[in-house]
CSV table of C-alpha atoms in Angstrom, one decimal:
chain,number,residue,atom,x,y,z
A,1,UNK,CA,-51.0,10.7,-38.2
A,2,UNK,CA,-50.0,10.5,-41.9
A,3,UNK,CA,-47.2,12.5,-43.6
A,4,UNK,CA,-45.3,11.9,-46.8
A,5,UNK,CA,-41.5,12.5,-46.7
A,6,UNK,CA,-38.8,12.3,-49.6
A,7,UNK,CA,-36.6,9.6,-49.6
A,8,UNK,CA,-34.1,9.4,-52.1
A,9,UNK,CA,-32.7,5.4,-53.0
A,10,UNK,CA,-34.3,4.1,-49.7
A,11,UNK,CA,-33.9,0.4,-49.7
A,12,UNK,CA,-37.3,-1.3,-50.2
A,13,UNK,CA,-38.8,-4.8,-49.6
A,14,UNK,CA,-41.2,-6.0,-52.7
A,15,UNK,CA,-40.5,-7.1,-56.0
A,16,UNK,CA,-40.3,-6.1,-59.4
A,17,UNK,CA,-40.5,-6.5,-63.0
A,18,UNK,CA,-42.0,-5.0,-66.6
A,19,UNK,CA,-45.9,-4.3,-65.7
A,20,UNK,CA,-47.3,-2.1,-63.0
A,21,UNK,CA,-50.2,-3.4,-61.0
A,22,UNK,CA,-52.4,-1.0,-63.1
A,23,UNK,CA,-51.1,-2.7,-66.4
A,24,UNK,CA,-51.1,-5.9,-65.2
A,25,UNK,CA,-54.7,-5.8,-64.1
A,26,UNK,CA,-56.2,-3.3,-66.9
A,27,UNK,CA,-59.7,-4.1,-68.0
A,28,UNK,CA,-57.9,-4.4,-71.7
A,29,UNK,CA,-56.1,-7.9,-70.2
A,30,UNK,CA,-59.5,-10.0,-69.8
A,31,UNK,CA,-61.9,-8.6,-72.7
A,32,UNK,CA,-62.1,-10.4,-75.8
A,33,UNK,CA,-61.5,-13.9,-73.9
A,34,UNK,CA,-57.7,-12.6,-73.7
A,35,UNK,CA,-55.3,-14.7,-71.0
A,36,UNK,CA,-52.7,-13.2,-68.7
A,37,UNK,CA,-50.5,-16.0,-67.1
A,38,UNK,CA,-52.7,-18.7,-68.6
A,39,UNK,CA,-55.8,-17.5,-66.9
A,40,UNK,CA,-59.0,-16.1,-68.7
A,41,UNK,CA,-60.9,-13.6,-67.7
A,42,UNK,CA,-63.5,-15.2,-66.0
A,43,UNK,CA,-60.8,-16.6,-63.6
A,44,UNK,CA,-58.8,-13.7,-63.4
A,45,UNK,CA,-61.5,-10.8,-63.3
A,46,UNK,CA,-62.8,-11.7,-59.8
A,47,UNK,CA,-59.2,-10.3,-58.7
A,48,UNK,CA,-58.6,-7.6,-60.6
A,49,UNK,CA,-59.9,-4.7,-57.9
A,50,UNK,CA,-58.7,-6.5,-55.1
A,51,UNK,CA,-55.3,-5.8,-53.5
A,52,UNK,CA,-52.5,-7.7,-54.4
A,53,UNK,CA,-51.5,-10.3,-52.0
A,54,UNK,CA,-50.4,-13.8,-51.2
A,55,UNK,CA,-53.2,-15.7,-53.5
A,56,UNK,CA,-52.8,-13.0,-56.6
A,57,UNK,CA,-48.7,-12.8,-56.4
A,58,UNK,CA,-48.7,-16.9,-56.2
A,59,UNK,CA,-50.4,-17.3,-59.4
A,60,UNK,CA,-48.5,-14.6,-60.9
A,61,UNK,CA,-45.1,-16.1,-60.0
A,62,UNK,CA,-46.4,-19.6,-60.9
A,63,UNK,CA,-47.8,-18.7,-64.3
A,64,UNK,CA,-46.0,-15.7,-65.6
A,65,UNK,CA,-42.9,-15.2,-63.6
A,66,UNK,CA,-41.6,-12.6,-66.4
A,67,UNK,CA,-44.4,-10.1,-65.5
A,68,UNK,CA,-43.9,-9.7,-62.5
A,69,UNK,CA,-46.3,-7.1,-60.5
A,70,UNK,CA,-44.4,-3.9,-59.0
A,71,UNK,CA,-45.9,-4.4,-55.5
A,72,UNK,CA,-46.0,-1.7,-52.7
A,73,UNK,CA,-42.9,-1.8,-50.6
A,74,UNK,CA,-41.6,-1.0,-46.7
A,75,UNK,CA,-38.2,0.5,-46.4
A,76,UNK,CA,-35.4,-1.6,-44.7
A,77,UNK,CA,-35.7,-2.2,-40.7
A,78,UNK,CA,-39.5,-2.0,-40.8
A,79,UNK,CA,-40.8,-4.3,-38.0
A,80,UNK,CA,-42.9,-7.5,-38.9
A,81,UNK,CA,-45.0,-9.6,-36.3
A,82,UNK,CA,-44.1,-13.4,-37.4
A,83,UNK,CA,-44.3,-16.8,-35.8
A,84,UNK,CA,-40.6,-16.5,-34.6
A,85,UNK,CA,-41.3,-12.8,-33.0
A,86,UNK,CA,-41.0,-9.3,-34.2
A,87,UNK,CA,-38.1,-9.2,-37.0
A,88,UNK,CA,-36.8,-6.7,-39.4
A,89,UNK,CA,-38.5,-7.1,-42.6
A,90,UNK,CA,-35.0,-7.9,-44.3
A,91,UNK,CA,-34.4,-10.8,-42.1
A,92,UNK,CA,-37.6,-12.7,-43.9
A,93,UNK,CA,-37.5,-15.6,-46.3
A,94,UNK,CA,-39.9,-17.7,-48.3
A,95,UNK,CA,-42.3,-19.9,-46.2
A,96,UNK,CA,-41.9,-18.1,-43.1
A,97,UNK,CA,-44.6,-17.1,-41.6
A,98,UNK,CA,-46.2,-13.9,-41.0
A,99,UNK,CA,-49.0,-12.2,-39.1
A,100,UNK,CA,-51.9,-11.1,-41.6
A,101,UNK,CA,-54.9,-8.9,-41.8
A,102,UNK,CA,-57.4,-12.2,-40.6
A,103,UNK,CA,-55.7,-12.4,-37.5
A,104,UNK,CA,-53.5,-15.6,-37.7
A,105,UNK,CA,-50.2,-16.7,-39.4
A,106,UNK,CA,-49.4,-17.5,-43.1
A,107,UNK,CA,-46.8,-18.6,-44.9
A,108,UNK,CA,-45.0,-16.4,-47.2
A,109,UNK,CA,-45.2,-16.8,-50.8
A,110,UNK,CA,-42.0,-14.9,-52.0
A,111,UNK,CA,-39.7,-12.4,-50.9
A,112,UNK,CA,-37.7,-9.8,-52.8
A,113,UNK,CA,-35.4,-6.6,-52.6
A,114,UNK,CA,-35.6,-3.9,-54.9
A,115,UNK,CA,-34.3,-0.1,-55.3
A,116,UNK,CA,-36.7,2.8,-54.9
A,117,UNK,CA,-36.3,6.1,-55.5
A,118,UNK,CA,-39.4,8.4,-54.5
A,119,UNK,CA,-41.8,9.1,-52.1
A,120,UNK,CA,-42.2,7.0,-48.8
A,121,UNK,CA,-45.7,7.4,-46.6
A,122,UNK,CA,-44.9,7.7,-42.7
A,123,UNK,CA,-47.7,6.5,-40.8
A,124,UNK,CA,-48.0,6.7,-36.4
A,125,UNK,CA,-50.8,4.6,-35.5
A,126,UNK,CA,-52.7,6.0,-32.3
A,127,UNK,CA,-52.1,2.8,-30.5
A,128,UNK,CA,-47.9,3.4,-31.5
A,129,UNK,CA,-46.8,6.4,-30.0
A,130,UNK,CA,-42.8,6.5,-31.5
A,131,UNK,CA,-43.5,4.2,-33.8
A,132,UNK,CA,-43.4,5.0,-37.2
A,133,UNK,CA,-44.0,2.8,-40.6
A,134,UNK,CA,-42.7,3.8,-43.6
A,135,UNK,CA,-44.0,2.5,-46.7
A,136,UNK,CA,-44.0,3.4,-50.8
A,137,UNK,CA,-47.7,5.0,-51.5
A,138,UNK,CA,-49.2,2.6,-53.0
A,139,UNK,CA,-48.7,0.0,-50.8
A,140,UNK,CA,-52.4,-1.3,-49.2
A,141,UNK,CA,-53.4,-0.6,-45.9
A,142,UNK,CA,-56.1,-2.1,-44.3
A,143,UNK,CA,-58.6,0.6,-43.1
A,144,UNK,CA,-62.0,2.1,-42.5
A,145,UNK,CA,-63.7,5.6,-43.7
A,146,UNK,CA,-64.8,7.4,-41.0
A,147,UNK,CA,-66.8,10.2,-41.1
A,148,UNK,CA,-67.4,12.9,-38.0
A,149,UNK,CA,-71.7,13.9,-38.3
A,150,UNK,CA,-72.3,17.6,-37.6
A,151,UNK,CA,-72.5,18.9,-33.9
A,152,UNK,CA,-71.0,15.6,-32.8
A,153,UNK,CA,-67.9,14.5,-31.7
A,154,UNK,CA,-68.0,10.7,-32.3
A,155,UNK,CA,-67.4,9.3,-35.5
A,156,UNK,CA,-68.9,6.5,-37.4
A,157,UNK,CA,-67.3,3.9,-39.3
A,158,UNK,CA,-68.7,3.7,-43.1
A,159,UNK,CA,-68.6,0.8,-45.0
A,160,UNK,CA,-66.1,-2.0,-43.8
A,161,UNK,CA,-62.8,-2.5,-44.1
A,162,UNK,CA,-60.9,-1.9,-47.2
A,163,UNK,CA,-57.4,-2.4,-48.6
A,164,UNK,CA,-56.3,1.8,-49.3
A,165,UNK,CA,-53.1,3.0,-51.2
A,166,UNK,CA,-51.3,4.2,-48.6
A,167,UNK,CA,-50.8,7.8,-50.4
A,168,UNK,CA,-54.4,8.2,-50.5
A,169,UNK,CA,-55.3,7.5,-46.3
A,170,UNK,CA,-54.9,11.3,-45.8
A,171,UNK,CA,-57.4,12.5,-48.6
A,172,UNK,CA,-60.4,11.4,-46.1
A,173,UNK,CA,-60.2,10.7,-42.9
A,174,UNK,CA,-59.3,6.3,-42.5
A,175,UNK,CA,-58.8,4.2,-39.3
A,176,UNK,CA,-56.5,1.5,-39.3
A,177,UNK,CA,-57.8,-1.7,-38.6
A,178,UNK,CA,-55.7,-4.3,-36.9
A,179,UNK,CA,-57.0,-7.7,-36.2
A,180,UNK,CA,-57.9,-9.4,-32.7
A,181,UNK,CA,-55.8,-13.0,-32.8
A,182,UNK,CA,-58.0,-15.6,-33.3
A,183,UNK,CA,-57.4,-18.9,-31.1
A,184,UNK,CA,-56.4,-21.8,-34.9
A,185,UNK,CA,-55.6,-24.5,-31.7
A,186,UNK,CA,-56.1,-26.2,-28.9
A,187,UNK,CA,-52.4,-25.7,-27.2
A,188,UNK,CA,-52.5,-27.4,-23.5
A,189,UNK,CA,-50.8,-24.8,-21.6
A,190,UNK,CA,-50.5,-25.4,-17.2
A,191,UNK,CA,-52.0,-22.8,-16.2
A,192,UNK,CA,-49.0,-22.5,-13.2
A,193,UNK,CA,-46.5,-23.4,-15.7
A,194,UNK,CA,-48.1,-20.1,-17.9
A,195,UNK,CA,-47.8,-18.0,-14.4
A,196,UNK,CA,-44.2,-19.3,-13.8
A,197,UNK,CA,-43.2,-18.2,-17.2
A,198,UNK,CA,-44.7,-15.0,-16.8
A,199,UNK,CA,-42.3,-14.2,-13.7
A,200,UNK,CA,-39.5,-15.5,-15.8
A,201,UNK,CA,-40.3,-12.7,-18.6
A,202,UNK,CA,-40.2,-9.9,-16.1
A,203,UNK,CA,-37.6,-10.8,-13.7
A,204,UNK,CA,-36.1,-13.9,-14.5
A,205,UNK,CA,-32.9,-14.7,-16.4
A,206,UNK,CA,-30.9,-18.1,-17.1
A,207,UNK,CA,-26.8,-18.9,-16.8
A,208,UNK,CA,-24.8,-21.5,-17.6
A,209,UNK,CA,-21.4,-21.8,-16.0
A,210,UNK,CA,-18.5,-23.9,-15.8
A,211,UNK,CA,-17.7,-24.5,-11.5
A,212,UNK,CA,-14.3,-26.1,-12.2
A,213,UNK,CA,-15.6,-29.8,-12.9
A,214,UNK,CA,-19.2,-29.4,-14.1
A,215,UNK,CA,-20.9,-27.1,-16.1
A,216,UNK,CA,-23.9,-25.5,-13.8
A,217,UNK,CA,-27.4,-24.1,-15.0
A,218,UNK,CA,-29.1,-22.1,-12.6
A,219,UNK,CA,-32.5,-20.5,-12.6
A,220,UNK,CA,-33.1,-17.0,-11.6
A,221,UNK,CA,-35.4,-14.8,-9.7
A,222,UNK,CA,-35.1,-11.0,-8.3
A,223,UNK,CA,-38.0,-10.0,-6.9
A,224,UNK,CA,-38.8,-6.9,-5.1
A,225,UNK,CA,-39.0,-7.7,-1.0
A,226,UNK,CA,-42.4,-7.1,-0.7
A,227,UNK,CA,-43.4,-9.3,-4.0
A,228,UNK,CA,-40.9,-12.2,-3.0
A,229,UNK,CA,-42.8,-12.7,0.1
A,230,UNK,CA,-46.2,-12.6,-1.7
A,231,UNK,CA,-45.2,-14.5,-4.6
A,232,UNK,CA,-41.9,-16.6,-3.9
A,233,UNK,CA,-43.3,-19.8,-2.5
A,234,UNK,CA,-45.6,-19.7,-5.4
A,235,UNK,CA,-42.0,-19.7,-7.8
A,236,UNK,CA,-40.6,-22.4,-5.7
A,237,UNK,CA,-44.1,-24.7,-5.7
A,238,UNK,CA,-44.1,-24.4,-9.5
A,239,UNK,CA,-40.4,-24.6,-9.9
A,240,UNK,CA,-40.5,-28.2,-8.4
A,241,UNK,CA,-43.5,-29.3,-10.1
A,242,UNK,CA,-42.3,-28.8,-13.8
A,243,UNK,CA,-38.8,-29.0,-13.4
A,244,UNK,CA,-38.1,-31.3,-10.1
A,245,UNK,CA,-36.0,-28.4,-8.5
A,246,UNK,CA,-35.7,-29.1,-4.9
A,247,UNK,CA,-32.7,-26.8,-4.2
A,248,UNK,CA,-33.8,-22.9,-4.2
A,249,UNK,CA,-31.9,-20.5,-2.4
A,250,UNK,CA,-32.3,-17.1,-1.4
A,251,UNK,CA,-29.6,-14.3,-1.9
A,252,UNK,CA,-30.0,-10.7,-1.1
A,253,UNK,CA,-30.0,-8.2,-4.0
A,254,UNK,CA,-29.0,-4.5,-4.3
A,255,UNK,CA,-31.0,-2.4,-2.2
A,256,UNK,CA,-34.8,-3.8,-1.4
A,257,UNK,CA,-34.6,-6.8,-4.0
A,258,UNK,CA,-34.2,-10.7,-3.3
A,259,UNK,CA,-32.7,-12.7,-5.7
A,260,UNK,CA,-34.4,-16.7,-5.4
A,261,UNK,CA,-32.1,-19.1,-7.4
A,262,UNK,CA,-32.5,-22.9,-8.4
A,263,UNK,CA,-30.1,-25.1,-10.2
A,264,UNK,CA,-32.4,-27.4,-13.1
A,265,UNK,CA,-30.7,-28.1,-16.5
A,266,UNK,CA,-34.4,-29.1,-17.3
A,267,UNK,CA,-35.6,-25.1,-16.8
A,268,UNK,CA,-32.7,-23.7,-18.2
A,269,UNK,CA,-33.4,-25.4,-21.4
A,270,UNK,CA,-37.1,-25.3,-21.6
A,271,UNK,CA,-37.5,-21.5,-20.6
A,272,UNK,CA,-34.3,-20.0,-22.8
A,273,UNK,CA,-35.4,-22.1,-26.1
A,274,UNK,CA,-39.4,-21.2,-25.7
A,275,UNK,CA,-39.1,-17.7,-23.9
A,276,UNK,CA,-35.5,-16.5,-24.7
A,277,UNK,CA,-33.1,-15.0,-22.5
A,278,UNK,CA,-32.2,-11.8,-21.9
A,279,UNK,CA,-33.9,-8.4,-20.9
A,280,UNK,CA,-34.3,-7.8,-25.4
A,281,UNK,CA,-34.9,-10.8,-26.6
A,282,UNK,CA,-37.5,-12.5,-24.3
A,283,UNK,CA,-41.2,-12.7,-25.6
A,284,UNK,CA,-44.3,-14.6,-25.2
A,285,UNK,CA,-44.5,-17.4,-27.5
A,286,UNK,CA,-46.6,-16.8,-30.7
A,287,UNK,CA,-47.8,-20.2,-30.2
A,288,UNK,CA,-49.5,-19.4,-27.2
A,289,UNK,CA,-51.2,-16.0,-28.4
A,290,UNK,CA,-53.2,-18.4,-31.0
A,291,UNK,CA,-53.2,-21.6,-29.3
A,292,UNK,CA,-53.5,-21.4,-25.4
A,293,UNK,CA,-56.8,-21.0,-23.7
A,294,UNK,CA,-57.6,-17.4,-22.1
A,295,UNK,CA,-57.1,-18.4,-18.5
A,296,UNK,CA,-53.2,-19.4,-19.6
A,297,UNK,CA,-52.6,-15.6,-21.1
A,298,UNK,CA,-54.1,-14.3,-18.5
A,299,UNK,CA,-51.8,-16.3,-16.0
A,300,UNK,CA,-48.7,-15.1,-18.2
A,301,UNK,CA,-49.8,-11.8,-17.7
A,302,UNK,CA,-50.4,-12.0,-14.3
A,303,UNK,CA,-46.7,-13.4,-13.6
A,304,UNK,CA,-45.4,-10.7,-15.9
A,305,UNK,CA,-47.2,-7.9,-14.0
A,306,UNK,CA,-46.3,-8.5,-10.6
A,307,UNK,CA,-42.2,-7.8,-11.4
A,308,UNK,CA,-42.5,-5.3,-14.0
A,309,UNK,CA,-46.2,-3.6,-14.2
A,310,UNK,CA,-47.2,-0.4,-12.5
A,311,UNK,CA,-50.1,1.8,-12.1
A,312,UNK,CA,-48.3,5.2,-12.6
A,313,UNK,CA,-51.7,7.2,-12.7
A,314,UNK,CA,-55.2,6.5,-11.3
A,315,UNK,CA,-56.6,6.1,-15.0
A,316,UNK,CA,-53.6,3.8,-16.6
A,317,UNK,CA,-52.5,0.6,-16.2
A,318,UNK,CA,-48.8,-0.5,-17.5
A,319,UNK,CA,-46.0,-2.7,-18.1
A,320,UNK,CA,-43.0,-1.6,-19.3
A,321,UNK,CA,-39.7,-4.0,-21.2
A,322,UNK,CA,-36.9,-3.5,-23.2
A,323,UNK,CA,-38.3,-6.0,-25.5
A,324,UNK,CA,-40.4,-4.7,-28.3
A,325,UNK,CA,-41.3,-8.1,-29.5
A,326,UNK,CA,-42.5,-8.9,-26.3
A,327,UNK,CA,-44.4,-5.5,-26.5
A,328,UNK,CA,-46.1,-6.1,-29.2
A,329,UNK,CA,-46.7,-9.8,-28.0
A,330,UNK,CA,-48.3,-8.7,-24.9
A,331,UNK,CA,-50.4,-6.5,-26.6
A,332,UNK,CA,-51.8,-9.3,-29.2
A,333,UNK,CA,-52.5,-11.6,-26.1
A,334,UNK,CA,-54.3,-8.4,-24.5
A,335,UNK,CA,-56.5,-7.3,-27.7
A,336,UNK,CA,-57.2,-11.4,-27.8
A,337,UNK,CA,-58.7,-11.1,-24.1
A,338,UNK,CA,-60.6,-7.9,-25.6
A,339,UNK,CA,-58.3,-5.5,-23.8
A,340,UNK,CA,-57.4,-2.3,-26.0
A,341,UNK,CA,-53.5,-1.5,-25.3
A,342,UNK,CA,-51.2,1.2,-26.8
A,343,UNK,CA,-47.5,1.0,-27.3
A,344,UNK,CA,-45.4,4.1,-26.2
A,345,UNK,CA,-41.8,4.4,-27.0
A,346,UNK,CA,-39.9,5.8,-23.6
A,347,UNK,CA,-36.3,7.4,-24.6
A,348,UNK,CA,-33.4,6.6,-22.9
A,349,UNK,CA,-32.4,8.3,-19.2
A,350,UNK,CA,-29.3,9.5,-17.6
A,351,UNK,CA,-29.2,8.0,-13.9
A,352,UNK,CA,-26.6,7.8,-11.2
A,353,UNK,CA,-26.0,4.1,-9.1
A,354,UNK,CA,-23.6,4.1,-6.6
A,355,UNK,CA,-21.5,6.8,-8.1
A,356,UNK,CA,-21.5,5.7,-11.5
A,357,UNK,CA,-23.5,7.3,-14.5
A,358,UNK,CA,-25.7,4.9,-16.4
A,359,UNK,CA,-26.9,5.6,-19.9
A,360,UNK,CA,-30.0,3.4,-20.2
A,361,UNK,CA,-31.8,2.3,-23.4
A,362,UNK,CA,-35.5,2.6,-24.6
A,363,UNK,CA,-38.4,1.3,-22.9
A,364,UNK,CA,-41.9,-0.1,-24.5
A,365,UNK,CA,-44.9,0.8,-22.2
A,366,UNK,CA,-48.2,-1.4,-22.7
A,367,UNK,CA,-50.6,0.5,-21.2
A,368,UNK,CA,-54.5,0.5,-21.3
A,369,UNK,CA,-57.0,3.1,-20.1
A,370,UNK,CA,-60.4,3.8,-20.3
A,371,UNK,CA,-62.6,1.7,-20.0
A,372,UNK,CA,-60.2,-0.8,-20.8
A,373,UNK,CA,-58.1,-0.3,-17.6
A,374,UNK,CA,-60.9,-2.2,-15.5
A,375,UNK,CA,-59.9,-5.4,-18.1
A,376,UNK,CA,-56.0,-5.3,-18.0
A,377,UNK,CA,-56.9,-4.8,-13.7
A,378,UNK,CA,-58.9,-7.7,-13.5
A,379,UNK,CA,-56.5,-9.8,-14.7
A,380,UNK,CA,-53.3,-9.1,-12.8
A,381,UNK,CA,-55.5,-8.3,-9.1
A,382,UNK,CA,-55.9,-4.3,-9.2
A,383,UNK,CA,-59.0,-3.3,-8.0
A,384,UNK,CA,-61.4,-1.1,-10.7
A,385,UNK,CA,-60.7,2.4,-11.2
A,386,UNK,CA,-62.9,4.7,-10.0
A,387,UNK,CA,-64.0,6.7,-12.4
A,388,UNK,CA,-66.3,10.0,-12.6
A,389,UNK,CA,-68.2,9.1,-16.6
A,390,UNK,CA,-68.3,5.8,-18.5
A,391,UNK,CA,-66.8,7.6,-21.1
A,392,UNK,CA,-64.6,4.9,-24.2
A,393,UNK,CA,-61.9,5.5,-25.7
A,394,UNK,CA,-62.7,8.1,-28.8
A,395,UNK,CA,-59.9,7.1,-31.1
A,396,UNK,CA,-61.0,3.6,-30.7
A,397,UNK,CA,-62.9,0.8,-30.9
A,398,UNK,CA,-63.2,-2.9,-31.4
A,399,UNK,CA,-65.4,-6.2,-32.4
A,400,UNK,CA,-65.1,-9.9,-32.7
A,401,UNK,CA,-62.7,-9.5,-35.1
A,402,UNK,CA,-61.1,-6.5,-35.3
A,403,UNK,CA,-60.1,-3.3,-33.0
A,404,UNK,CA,-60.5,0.2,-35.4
């Protein structure tokens, strides 16, 4: 879904300077043995149709910093996927690093700010529902023509991917094409250790609080009744074999929940500084998406479903958060497994506790269907769906290397 809307001074990421991409790369720059930055033509020329990007901009900036291209742009508060989680795009800075079109991290060459005045390209992937990008139309996006034969309803892919102004994606009809993580290391990750911390993300929290002559740091559990008494010895077994914890206690929570509690200074540091803390900011590791093996992210997800996953309809297969980063981690560690999963914003709801009106806040829902529900229910113990045709998803498809 692609619409252009008029924004007038919306603050922009990019750079800027005295020559347009157009200019800068003009056939009129390399003929005649001419130089632009230093660089002759048969250096240069190889680059002058492709998209501008980390390698191009680098030599630009090293060579010719006072012609500097006027890149495409993505207004202020669009989300990025980088090492450190999902962040606003204003909150980058050189050499961080960033998820790119190959499917792995890179460092960032430069970062700049600068005023635009003009058009601004909205684009809701399929696999984004409530999720919007907005972006100056000539900014690339990395897509694939597809074209619909006569008498047919499934489309074929033309060509391979391509890097398309993003004013020109609704002139034909493009798919987006978002890279599969690929695994760039060997991280040794317990596979219990992977399944503990997959708990933690769904229903576990941390605290650290002064008692009167110590500071204490507990570790937290609150588990539905029926999953405590599936999966709460489990907790407690891995609980004492990574952190030494020997001192787990049961309280009862509100209603039907059990809250299972452990005092380790050890598991208080380790989980809040490599998972987070808090219902917002907790996430899977980047590290992990790109480093662990697939039995460890599937043991992550596994812990995470059994607290906060649900099967709401016979032909879909979810997990819901408050954390978008963790979201959109979930889904990278799903699309690495070779599980398609969409994103679906939920708006807030009005709901009474006890008497008291509570205003809650929006909800991300991972969700797969499909044939990709039988994948995301191996993994986490559902049985198979059963299903009347073998029908895939028509809006989507994937390979080794990318899902379209």
């Amino acid at each position: 879904q692609i619409e252009m809307q008029r924004k007038v001074d919306a603050p922009a990421q990019g750079v800027r300077g005295r020559y347009s991409r157009e200019e800068l790369f003009d056939k009129k720059y390399f003929d005649g043995g001419q130089k632009v930055g230093g660089y002759a033509r048969d250096q240069w020329g190889a680059y002058r149709d492709f998209p501008v990007h980390e390698l191009t901009l680098r030599h630009i900036l090293s060579r010719r910093p006072e012609s500097v291209l006027e890149l495409g742009c993505l207004v202020e508060g669009s989300p990025i996927v980088t090492r450190d989680g999902v962040l606003p795009i204003e909150q980058l800075n050189d050499g961080m690093e960033v998820y790119t079109h190959e499917g792995q991290f890179s460092k960032i060459a430069r970062c700049s700010v600068r005023p635009y005045n003009g058009d601004v390209v909205s684009i809701t992937p399929r696999y984004s529902r409530g999720i919007s990008l907005q972006l100056t139309p000539d900014h690339p996006v990395y897509a694939i023509r597809v074209i619909r034969p006569y008498k047919t309803w499934k489309p074929e892919l033309v060509g391979k991917p391509e890097w398309v102004p993003a004013g020109e994606l609704a002139k034909e009809e493009y798919w987006l094409v978002v890279p599969r993580p690929r695994k760039t290391a060997d991280l040794e990750l317990d596979e219990g250790y992977a399944r503990l911390c997959g708990y933690y993300l769904a229903d576990g929290w941390c605290q650290k609080k002064w008692n009167g002559s110590s500071t204490g740091y507990t570790v937290s559990f609150c588990l539905r009744r029926e999953k405590y008494e599936k999966y709460g010895e489990d907790i407690r077994i891995q609980m004492k074999r990574h952190f030494g914890t020997t001192n787990g206690w049961v309280e009862d929570g509100e209603g039907k929940a059990v809250k299972l509690c452990f005092y380790s200074r050890l598991g208080y540091k380790q989980l809040t500084s490599t998972i987070g803390q808090g219902a917002r900011n907790k996430t899977i590791p980047m590290e992990w998406i790109t480093g662990a093996s697939d039995e460890s992210l599937r043991q992550v997800i596994f812990g995470m479903y059994q607290g906060d996953g649900s099967v709401p309809r016979n032909d879909r297969i979810s997990y819901k958060t408050a954390s978008f980063s963790m979201a959109v981690a979930l889904r990278l560690a799903l699309l690495r497994l070779g599980i398609i999963a969409e994103i679906a914003t939920c708006q807030p709801r009005l709901s009474a506790i006890r008497g008291r009106v509570i205003i809650g806040s929006i909800s991300y829902d991972v969700r797969s269907s499909g044939t990709h529900y039988d994948g995301f229910a191996a993994i986490v113990g559902h049985p198979p769906r059963v299903r009347k045709d073998g029908r895939a998803y028509w809006y989507g498809r994937m390979d080794e290397d990318y899902v379209y």
